[in-house]
PDB file of C-alpha atoms in Angstrom:
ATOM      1  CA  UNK A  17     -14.715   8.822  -4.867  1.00  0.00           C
ATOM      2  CA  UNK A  18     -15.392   5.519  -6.975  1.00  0.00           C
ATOM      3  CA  UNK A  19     -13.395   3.750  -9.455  1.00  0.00           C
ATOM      4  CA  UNK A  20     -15.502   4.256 -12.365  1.00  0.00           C
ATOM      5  CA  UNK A  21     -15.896   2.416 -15.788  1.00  0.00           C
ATOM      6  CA  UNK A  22     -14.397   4.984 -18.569  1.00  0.00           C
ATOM      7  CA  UNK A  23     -17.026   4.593 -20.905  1.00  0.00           C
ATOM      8  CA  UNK A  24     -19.994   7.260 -21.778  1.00  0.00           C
ATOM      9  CA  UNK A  25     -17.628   9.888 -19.611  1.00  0.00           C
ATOM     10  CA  UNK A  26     -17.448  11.920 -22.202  1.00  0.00           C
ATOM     11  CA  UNK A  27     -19.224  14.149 -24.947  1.00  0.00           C
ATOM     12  CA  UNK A  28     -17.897  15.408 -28.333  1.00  0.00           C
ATOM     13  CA  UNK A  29     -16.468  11.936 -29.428  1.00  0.00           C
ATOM     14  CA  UNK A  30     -17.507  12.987 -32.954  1.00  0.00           C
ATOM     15  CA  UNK A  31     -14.720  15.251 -33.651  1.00  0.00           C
ATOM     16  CA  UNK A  32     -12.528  13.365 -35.662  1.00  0.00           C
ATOM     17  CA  UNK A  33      -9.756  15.730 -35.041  1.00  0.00           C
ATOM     18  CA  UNK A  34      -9.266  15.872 -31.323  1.00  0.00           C
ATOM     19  CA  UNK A  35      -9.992  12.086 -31.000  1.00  0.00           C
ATOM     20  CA  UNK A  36      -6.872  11.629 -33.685  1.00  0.00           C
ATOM     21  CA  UNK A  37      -4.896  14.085 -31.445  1.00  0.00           C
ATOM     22  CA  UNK A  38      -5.916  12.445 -28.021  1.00  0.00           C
ATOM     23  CA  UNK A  39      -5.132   8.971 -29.603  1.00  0.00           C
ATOM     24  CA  UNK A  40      -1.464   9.640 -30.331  1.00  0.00           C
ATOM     25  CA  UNK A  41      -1.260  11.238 -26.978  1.00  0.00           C
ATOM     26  CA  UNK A  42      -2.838   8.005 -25.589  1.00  0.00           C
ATOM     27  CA  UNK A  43      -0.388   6.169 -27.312  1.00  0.00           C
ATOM     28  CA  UNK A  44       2.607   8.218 -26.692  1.00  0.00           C
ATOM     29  CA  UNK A  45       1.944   7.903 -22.556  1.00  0.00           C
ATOM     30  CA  UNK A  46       2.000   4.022 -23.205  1.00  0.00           C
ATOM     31  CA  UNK A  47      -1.736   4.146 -22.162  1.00  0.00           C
ATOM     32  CA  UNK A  48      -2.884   1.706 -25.021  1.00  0.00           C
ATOM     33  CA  UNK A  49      -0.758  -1.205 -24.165  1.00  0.00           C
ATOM     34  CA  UNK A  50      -2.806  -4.509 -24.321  1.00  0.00           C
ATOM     35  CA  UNK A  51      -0.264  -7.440 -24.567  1.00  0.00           C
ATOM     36  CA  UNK A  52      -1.290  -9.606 -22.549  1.00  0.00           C
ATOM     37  CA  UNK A  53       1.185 -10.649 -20.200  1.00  0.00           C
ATOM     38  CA  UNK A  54       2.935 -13.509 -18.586  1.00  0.00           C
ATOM     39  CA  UNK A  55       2.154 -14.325 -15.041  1.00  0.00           C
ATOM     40  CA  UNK A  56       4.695 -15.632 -12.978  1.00  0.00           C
ATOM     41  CA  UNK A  57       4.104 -18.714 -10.241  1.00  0.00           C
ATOM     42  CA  UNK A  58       1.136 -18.329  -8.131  1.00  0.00           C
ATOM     43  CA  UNK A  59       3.396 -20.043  -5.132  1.00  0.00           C
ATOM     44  CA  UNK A  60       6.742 -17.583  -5.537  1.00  0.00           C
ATOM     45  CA  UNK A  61       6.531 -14.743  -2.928  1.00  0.00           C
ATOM     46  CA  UNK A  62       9.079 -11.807  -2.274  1.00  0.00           C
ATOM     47  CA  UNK A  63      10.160 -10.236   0.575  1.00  0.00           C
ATOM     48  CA  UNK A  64       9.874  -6.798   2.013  1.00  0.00           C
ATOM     49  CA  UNK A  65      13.236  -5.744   0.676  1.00  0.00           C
ATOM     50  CA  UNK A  66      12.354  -7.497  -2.670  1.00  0.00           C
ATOM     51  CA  UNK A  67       8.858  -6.087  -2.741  1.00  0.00           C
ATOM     52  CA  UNK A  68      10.403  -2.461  -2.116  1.00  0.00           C
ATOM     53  CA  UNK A  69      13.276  -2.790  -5.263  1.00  0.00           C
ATOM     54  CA  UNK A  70      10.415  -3.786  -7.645  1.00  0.00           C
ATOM     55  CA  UNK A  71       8.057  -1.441  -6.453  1.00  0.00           C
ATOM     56  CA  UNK A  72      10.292   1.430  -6.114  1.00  0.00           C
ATOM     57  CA  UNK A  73       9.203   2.573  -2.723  1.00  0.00           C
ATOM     58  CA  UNK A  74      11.096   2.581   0.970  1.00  0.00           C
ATOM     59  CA  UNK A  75      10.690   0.382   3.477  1.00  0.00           C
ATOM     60  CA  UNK A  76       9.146   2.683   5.308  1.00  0.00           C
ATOM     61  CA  UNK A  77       6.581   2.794   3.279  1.00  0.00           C
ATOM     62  CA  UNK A  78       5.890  -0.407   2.760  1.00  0.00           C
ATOM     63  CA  UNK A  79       5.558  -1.250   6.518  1.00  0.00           C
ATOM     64  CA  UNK A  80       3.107   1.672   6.923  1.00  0.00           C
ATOM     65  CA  UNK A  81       0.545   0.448   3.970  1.00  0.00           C
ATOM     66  CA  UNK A  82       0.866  -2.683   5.700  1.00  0.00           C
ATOM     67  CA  UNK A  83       0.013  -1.878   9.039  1.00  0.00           C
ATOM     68  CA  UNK A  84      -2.740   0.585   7.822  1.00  0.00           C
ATOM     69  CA  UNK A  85      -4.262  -2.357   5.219  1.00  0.00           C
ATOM     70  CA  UNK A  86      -3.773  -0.145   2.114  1.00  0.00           C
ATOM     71  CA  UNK A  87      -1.484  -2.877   0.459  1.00  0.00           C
ATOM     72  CA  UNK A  88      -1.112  -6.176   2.340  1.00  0.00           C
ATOM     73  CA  UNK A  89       0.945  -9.305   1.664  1.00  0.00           C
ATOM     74  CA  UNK A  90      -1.648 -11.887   0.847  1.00  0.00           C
ATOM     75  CA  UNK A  91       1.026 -15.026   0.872  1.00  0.00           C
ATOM     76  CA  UNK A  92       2.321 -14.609   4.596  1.00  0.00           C
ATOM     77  CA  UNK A  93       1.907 -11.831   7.035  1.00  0.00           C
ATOM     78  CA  UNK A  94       4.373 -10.435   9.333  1.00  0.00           C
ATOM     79  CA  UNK A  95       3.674 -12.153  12.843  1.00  0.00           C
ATOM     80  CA  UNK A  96       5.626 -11.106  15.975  1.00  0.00           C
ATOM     81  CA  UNK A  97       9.531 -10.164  15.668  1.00  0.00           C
ATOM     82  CA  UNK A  98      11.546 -11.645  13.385  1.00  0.00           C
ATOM     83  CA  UNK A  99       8.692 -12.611  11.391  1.00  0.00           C
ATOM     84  CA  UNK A 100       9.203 -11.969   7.365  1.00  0.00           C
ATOM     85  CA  UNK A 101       6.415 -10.750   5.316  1.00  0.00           C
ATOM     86  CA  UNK A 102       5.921 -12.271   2.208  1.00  0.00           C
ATOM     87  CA  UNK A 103       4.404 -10.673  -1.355  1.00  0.00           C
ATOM     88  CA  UNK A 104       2.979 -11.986  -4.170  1.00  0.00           C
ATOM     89  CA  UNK A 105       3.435 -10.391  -8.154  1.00  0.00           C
ATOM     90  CA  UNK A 106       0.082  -9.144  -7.955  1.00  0.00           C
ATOM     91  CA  UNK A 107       1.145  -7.053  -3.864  1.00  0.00           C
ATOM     92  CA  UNK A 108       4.130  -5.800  -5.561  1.00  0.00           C
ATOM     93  CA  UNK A 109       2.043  -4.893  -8.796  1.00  0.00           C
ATOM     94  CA  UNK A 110      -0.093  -2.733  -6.635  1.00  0.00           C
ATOM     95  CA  UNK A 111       2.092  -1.567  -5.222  1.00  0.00           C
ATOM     96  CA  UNK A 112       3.835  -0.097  -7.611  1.00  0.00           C
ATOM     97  CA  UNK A 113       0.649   1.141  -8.801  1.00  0.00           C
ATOM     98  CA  UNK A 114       0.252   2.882  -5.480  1.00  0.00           C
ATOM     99  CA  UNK A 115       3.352   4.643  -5.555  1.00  0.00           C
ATOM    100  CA  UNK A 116       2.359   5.990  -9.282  1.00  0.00           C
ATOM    101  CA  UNK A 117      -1.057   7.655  -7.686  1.00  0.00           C
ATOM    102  CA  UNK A 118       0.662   9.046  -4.898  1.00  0.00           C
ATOM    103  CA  UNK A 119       3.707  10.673  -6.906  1.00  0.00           C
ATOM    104  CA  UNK A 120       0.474  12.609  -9.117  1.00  0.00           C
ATOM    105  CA  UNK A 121      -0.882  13.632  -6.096  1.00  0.00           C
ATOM    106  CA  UNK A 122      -3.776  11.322  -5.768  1.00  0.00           C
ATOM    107  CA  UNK A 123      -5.309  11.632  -2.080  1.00  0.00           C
ATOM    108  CA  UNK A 124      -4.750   8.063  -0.236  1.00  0.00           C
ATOM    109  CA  UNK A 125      -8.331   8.241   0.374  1.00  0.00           C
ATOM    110  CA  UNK A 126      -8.632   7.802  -3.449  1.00  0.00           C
ATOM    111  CA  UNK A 127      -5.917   5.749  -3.711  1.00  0.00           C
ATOM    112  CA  UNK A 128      -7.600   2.923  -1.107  1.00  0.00           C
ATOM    113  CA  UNK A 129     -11.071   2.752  -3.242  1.00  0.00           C
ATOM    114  CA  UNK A 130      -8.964   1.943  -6.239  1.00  0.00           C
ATOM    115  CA  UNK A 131      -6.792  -1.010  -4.505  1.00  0.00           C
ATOM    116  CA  UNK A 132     -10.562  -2.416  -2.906  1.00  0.00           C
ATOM    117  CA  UNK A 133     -11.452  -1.973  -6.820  1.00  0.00           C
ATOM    118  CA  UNK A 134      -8.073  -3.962  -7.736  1.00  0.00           C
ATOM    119  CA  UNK A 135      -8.502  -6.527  -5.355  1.00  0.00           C
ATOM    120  CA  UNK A 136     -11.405  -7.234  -6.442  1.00  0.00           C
ATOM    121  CA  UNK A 137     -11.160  -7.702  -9.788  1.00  0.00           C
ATOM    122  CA  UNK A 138      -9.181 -11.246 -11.235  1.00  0.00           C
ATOM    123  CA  UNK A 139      -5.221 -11.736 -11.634  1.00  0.00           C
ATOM    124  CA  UNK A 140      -5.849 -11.720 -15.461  1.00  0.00           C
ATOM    125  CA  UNK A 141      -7.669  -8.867 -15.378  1.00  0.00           C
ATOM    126  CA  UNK A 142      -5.287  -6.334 -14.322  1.00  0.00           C
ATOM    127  CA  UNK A 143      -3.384  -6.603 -16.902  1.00  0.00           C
ATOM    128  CA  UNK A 144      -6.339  -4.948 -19.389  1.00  0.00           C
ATOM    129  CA  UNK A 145      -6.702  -2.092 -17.275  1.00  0.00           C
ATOM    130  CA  UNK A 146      -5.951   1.550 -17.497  1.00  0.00           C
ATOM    131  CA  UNK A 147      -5.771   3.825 -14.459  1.00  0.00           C
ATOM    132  CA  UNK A 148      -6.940   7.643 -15.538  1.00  0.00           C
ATOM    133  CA  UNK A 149      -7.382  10.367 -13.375  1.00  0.00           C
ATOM    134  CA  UNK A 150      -8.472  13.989 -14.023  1.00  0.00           C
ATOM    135  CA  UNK A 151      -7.119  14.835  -9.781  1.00  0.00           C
ATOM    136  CA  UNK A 152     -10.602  14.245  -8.543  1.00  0.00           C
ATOM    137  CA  UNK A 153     -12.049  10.356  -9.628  1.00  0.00           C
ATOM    138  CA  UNK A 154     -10.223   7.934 -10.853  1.00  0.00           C
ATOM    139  CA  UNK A 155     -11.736   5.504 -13.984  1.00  0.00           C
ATOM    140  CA  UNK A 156     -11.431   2.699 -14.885  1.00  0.00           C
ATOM    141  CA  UNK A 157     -10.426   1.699 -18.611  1.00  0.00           C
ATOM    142  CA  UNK A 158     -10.650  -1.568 -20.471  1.00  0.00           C
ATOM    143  CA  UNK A 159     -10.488  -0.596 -23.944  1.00  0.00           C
ATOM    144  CA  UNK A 160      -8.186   1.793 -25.997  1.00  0.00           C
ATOM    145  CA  UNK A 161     -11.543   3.656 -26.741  1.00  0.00           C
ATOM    146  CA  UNK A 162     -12.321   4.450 -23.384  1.00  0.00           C
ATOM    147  CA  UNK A 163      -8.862   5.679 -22.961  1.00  0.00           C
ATOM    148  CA  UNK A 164      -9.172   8.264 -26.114  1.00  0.00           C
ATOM    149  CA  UNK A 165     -12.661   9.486 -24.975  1.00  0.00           C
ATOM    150  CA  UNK A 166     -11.005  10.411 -21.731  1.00  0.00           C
ATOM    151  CA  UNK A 167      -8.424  11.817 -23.070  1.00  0.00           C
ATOM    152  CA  UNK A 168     -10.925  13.503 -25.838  1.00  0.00           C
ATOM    153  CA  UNK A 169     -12.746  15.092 -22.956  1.00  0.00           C
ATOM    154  CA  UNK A 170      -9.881  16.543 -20.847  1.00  0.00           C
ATOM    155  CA  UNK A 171     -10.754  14.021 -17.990  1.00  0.00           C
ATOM    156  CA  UNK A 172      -7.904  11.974 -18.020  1.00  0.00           C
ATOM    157  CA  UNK A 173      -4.529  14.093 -16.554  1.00  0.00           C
ATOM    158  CA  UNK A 174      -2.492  11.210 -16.523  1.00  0.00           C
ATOM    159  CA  UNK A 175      -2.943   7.832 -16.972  1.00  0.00           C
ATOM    160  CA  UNK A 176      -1.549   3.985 -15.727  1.00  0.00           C
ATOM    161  CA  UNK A 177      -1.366   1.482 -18.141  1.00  0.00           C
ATOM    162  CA  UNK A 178      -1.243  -1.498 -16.006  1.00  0.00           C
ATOM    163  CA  UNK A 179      -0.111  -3.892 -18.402  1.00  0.00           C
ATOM    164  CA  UNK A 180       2.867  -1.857 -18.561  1.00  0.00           C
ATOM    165  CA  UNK A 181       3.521  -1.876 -15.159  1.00  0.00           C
ATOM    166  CA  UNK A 182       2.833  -5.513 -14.816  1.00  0.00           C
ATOM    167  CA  UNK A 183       5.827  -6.016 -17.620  1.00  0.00           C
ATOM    168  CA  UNK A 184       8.312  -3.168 -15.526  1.00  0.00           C
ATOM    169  CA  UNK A 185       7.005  -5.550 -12.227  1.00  0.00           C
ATOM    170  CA  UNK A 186       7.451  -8.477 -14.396  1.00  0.00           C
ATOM    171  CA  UNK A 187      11.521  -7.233 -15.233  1.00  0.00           C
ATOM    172  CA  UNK A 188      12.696  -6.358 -11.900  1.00  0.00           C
ATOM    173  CA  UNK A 189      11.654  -9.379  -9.988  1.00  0.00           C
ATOM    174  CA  UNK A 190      13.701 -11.249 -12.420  1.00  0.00           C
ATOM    175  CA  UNK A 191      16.795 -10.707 -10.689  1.00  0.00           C
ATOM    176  CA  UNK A 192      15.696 -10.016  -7.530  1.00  0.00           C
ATOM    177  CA  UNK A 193      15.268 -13.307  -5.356  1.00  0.00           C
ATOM    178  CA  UNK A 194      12.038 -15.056  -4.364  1.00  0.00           C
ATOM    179  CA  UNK A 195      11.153 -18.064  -2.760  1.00  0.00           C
ATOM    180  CA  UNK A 196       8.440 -20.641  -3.004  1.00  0.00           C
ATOM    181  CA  UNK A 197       5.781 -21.125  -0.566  1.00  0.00           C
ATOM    182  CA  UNK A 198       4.630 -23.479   1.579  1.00  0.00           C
ATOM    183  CA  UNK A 199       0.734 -23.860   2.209  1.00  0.00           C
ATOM    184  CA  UNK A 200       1.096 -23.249   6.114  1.00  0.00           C
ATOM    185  CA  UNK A 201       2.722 -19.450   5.076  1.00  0.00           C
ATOM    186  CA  UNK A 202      -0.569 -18.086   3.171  1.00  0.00           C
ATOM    187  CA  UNK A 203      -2.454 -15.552   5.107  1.00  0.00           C
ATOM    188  CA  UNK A 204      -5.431 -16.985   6.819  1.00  0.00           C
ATOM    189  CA  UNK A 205      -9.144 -17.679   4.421  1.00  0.00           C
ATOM    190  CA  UNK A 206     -11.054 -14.971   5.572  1.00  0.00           C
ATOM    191  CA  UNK A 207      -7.948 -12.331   4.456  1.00  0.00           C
ATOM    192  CA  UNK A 208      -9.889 -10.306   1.339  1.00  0.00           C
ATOM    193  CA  UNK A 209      -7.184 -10.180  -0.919  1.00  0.00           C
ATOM    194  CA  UNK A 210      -6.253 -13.825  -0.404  1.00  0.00           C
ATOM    195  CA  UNK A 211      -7.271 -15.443  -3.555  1.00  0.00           C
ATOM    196  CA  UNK A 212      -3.989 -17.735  -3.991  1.00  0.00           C
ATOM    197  CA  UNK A 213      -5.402 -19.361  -0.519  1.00  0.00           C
ATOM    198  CA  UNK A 214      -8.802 -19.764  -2.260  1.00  0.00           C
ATOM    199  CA  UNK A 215      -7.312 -21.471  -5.390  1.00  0.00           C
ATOM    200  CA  UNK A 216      -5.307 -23.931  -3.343  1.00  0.00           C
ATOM    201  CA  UNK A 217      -7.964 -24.992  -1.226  1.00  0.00           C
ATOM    202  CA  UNK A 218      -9.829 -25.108  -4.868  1.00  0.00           C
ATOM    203  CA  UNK A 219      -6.794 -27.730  -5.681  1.00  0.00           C
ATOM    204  CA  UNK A 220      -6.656 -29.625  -2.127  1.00  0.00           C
ATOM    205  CA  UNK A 221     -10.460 -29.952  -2.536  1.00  0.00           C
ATOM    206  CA  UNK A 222     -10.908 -31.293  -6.276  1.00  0.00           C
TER     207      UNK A 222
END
């Protein structure tokens, strides 16, 4: 399976009724959100605890999706005992996101192309990009139009506006506690997901 781009998925777009129908059903599943929102600090992390509250998953599960890679901290991995792992907005956003596939019955075989697919794309980003799924691929959407056409064509089941999410991310960590951190706590420069270590050395360097 492959995230895919949403667009050209589908055929009958000229039926001015069903695309009317699928766009209030787009916009009644939140799917056509496209505020763009606020980021917080690239430098706050959150802890396991933290990362669980806003993400609305067990500890359990976050230590496991660590361990296995499928959602890592990129500000400070856990290191021997006592050692505190240490999110950032955009972890906990997948995070979050994770949970979301899993609870529609996504496969976690699925579910790791799309976080390589998330990680990969820019902070910014994220927050123009809809999730759909018809239980077999998961697509990509950037627009409200290739939302509708999914929806048009039956392909999208269910859908995650991650804008939204960012915003119900965005809510929650506001009174939960973080703390700010220091350049010796980021993961180390070959991590794949680290690009807050790639912007600082970006600073340090210009």
């Amino acid at each position: 399976m492959a995230v895919s781009s949403g667009e050209g998925k589908t055929a009958g777009q000229e039926d001015p009724v069903r695309r009317e129908s699928a766009r209030q059903r787009a916009g009644e599943q939140g799917l056509l959100f496209d505020e763009q929102p606020t980021a917080l600090p690239d430098d706050i992390g959150y802890r396991g605890p933290t990362a669980c509250a806003a993400a609305g998953i067990t500890y359990r599960q976050l230590d496991y999706w660590a361990r296995t890679g499928l959602v890592e901290p990129t500000i400070r991995a856990a290191h021997g005992s006592g050692s505190q792992r240490l999110y950032s907005f955009r972890d906990i956003l997948v995070l979050k996101v994770v949970k979301r596939l899993l609870d529609t019955g996504v496969s976690l075989q699925q579910i790791r192309t799309a976080v390589q697919h998330l990680r990969d794309r820019g902070v910014a980003d994220l927050a123009q990009i809809t999730l759909m799924s018809d239980g077999v691929s998961v697509y990509e959407c950037t627009s409200a139009d290739e939302v509708i056409d999914l929806l048009q064509g039956g392909q999208g089941v269910f859908g995650i506006a991650l804008g939204r999410v960012w915003r119900e991310v965005e809510g929650s960590l506001a009174e939960l506690p973080g703390e700010r951190a220091a350049v010796e706590d980021t993961v180390p420069a070959d991590h794949p997901a680290d690009e807050l270590a790639r912007r600082r050395r970006a600073r340090r360097i210009g």
